[in-house]
mmCIF file of C-alpha atoms in Angstrom:
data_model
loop_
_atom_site.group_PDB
_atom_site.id
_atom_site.type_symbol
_atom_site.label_atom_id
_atom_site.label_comp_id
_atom_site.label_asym_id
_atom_site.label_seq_id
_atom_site.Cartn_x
_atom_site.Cartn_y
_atom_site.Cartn_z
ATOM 1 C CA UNK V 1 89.066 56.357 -2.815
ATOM 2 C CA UNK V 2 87.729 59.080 -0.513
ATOM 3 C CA UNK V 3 89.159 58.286 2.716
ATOM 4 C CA UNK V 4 87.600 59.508 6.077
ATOM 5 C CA UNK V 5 85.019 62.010 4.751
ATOM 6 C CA UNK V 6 83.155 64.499 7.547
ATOM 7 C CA UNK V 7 79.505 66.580 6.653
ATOM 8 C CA UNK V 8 79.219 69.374 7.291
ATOM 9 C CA UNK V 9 82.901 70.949 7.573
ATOM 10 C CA UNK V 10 81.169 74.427 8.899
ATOM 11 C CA UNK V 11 78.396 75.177 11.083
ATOM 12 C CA UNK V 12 77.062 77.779 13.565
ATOM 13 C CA UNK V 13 74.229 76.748 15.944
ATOM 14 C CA UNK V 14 72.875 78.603 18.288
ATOM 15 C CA UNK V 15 73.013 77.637 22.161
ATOM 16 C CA UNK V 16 70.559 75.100 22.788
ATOM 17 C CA UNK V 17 70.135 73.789 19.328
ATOM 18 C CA UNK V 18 70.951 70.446 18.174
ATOM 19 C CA UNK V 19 72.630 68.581 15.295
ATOM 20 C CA UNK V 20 74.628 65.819 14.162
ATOM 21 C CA UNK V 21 77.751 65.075 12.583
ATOM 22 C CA UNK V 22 78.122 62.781 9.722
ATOM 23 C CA UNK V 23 81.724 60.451 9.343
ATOM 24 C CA UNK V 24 82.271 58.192 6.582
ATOM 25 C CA UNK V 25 84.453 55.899 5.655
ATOM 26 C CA UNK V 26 85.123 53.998 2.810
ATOM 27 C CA UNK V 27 87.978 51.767 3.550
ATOM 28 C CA UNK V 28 85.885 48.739 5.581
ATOM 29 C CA UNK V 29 87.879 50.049 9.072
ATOM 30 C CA UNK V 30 86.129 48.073 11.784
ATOM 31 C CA UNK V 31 87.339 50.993 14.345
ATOM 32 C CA UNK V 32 86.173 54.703 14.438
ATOM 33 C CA UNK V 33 86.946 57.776 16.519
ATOM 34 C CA UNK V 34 85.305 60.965 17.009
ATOM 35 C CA UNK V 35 88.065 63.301 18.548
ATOM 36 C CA UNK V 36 87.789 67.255 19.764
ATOM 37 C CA UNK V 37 90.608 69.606 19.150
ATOM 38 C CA UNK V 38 90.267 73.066 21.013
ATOM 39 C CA UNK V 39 93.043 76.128 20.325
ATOM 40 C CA UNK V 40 96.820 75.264 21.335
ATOM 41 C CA UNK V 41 95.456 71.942 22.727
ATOM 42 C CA UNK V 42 95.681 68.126 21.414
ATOM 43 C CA UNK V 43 92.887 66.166 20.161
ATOM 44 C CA UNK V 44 90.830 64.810 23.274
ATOM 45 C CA UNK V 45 88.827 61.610 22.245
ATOM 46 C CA UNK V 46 84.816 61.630 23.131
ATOM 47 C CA UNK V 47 83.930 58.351 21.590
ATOM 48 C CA UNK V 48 84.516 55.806 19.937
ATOM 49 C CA UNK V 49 83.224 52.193 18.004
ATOM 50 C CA UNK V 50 85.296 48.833 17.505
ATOM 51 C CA UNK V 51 82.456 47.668 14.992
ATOM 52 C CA UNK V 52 78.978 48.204 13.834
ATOM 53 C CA UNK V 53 76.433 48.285 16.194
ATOM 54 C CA UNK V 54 79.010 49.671 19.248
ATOM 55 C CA UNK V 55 79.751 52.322 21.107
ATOM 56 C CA UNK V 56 82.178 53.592 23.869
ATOM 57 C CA UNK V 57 83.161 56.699 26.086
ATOM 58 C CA UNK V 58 86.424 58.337 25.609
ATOM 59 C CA UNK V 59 88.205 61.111 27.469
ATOM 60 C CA UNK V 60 85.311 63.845 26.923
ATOM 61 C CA UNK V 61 81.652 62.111 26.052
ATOM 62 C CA UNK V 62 79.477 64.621 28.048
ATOM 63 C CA UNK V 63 77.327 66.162 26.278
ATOM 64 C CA UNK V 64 77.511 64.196 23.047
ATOM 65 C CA UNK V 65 76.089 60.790 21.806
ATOM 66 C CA UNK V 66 77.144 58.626 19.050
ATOM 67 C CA UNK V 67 75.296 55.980 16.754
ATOM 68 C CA UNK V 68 77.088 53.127 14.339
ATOM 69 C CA UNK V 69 74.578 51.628 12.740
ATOM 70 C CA UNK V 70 76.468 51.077 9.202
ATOM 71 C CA UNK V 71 80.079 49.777 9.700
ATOM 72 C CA UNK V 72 80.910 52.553 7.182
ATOM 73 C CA UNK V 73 79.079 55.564 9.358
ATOM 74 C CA UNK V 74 79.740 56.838 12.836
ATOM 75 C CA UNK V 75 77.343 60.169 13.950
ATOM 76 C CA UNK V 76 78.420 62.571 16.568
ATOM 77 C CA UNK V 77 75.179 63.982 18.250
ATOM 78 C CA UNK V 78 74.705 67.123 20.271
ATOM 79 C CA UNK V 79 71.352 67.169 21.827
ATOM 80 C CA UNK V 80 71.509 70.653 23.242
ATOM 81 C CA UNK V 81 74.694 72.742 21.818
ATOM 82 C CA UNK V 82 76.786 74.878 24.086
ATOM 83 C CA UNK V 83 79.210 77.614 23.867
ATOM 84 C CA UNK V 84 81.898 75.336 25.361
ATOM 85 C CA UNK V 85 81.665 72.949 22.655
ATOM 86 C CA UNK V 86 82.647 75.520 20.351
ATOM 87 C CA UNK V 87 85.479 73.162 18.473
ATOM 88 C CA UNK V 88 87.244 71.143 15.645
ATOM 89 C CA UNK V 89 85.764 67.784 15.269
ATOM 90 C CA UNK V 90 87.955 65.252 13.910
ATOM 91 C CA UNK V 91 86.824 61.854 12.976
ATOM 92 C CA UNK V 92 89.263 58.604 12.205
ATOM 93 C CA UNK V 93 88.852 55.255 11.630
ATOM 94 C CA UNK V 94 91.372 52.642 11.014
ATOM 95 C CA UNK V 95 91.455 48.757 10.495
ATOM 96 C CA UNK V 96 93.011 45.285 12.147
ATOM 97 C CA UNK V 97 95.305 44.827 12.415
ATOM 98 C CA UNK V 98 96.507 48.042 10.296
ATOM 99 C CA UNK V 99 97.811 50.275 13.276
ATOM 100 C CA UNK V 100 97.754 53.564 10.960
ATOM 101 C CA UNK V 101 94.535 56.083 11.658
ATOM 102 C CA UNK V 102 93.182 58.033 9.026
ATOM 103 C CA UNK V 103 91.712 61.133 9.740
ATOM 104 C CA UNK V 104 89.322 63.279 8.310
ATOM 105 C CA UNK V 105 89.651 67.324 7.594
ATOM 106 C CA UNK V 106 87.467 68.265 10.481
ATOM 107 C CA UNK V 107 84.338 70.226 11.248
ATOM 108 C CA UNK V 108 85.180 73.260 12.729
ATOM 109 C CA UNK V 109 81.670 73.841 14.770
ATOM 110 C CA UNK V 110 81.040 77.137 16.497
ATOM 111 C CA UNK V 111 78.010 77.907 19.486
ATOM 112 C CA UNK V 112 76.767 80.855 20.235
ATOM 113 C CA UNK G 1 100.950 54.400 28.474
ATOM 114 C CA UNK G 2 104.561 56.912 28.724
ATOM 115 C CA UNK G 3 104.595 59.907 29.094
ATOM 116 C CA UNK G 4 106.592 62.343 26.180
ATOM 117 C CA UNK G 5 108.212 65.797 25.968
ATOM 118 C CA UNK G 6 108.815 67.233 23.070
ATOM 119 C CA UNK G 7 109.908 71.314 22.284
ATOM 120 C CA UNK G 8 106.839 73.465 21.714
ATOM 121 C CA UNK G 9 108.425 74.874 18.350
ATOM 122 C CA UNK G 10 111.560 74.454 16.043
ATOM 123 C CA UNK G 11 112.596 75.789 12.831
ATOM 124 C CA UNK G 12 114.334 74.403 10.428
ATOM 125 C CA UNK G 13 116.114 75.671 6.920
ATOM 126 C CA UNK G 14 114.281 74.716 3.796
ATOM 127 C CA UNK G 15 116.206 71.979 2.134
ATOM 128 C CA UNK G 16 118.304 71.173 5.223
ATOM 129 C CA UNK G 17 117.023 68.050 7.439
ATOM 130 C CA UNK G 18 114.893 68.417 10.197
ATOM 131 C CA UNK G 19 115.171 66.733 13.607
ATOM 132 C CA UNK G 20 112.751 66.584 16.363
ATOM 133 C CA UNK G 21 113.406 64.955 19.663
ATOM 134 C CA UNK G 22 111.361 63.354 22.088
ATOM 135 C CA UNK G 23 111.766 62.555 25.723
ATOM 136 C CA UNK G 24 110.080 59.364 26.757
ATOM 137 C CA UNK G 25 112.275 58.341 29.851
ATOM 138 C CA UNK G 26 109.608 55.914 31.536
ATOM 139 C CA UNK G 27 108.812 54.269 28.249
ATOM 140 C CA UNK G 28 108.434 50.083 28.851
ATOM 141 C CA UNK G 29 110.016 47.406 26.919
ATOM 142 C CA UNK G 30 106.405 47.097 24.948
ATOM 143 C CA UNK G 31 105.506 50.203 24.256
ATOM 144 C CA UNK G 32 105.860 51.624 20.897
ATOM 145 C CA UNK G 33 107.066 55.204 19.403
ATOM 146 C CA UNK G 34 104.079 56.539 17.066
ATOM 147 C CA UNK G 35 104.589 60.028 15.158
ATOM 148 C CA UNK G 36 102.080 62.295 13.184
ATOM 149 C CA UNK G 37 101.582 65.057 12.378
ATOM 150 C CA UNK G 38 98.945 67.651 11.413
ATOM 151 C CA UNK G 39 98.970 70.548 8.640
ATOM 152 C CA UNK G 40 97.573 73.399 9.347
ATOM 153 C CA UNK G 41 94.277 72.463 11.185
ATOM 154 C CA UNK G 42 93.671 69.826 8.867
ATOM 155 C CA UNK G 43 93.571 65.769 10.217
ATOM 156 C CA UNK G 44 96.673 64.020 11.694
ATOM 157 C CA UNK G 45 98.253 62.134 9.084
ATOM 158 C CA UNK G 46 100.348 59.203 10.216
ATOM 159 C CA UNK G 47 104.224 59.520 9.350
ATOM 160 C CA UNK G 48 105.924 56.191 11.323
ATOM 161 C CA UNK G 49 106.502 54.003 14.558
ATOM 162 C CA UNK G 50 109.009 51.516 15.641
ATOM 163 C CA UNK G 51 109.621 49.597 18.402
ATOM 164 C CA UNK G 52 113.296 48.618 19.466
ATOM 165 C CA UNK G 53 114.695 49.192 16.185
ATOM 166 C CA UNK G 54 115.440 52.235 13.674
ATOM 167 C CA UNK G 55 112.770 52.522 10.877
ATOM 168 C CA UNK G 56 112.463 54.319 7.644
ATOM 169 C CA UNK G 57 110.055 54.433 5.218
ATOM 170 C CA UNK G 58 108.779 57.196 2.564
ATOM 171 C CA UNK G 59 108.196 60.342 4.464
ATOM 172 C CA UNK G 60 111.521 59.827 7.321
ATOM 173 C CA UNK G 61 113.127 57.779 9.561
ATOM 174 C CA UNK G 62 112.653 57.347 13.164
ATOM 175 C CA UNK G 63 115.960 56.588 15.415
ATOM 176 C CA UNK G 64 115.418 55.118 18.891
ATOM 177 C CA UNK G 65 117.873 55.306 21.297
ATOM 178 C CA UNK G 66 119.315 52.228 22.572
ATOM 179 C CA UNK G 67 117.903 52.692 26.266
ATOM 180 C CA UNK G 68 114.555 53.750 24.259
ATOM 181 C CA UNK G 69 114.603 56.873 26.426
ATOM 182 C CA UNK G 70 114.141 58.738 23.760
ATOM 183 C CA UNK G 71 114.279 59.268 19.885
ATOM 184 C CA UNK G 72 114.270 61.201 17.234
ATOM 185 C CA UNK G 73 112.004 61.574 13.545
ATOM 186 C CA UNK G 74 114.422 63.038 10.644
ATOM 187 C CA UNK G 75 112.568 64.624 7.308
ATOM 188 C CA UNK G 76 115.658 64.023 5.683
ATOM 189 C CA UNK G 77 114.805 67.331 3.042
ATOM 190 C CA UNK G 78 112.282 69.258 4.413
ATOM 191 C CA UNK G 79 110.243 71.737 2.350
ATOM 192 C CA UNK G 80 107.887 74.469 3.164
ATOM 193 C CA UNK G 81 105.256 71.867 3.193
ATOM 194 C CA UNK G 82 106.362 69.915 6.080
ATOM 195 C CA UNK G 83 105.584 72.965 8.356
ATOM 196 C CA UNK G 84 103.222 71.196 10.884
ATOM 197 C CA UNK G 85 102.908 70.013 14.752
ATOM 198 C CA UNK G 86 104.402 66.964 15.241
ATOM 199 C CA UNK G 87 103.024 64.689 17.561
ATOM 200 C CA UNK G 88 105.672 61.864 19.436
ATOM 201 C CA UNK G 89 102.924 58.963 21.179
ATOM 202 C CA UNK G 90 103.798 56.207 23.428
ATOM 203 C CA UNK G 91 101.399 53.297 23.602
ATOM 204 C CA UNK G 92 101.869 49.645 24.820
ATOM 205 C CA UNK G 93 99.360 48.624 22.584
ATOM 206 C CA UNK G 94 99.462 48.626 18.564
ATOM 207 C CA UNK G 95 97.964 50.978 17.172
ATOM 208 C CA UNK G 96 96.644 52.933 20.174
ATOM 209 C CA UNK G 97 94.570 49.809 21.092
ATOM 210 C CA UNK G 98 90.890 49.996 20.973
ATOM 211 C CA UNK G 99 90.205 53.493 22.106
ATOM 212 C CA UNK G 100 93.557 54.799 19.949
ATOM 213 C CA UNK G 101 96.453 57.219 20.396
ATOM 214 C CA UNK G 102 96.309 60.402 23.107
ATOM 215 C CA UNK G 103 97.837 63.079 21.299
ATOM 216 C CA UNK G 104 99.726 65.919 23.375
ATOM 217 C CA UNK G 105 100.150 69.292 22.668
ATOM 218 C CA UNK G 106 103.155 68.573 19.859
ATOM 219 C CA UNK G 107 105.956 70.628 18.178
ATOM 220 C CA UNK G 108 105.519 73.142 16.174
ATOM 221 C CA UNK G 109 107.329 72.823 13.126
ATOM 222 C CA UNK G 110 108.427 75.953 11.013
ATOM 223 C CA UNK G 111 110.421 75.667 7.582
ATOM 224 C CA UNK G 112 111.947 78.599 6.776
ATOM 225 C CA UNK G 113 112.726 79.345 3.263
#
């Protein structure tokens, strides 16, 4: 049982490039969560899905977009990468009406 | 959802129990006391929460004071491997609700050897 799994769990872009960050889960949660953690600071959430096919904003969603097509995916997109989202990216998901999150190890992503 | 404050950092002897409060004076009679914590950079991991009453399970207990003002998680032995910030959340709603938990800033947990 793998968990919360996140691809990749390093990457450098340059400023203006784009990518996208792959969460999976294999435990049937119907909720996920793609959360930011910068130095010193708590985990801020951008977005977030209560089931496949849906989407939300959290605290911080400029600059980012998400997709869950597959209940067991949800993809962080950054269209146009920029040094201030130079971060940790954590992604959780957890189930009803379990109340305990599981998170994955993070992608520590760094724009320059 | 309250508001917490917890110590930025603690230590705590290897072996000997570790305590770490949290101050949540404005908490409501619904709102439930959630702790994690996080290794090293790595993700939060999920330790316990209660509502009115004590709770233990596995990994340490959780005391709540009777006024709920505040409470306190105990790692009844802790080892060099429970060195982590600690997150104490306040939420109304199980689990966070829909858009989950808001974590603060945390202690800092240091086991000395």
């Amino acid at each position: 049982n793998a968990g919360v799994t996140q691809t990749p769990k390093f990457r450098v872009l340059k400023t203006g490039q784009s990518m996208t960050l792959l969460c999976a889960q294999d435990m049937n949660h119907e909720y996920m969560y793609w959360y930011r953690q910068d130095p010193g600071m708590g985990l801020r959430l951008i977005h977030y899905s209560v089931g496949e096919g849906t989407t939300a904003k959290g605290e911080v969603p400029d600059g980012y977009n998400v997709s869950r097509l597959k209940k067991q995916n949800f993809l962080l997109g950054l269209e146009s990468a920029a040094p201030s989202q130079t971060s940790v990216y954590f992604c959780a998901s957890r189930d009803i009406p379990n109340t305990e999150a599981f998170f994955g190890q993070g992608t520590r992503l760094t724009v320059v | 959802d309250a508001k917490t404050t917890q110590p930025t950092s603690m230590d705590c002897a290897e072996g000997r129990a570790a305590n770490l409060p949290c101050n949540h004076s404005t908490i409501s009679g619904n709102e439930y006391v959630y702790w994690y914590r996080q290794i090293h950079s790595q993700g939060p991991q999920y330790i316990i929460h209660g509502l009115k009453n004590n709770e233990t399970n596995e990994m340490a207990s959780l005391i709540i004071t009777e006024d709920r003002k505040s409470s306190t998680l105990i790692l009844p032995h802790a080892t060099l491997r429970d060195t982590a910030v600690y997150y104490c959340i306040v939420t109304r709603r199980p689990g966070g609700g829909a858009d989950g938990l808001t974590f603060g800033k945390g202690t800092h947990l240091i086991i000395q050897p």
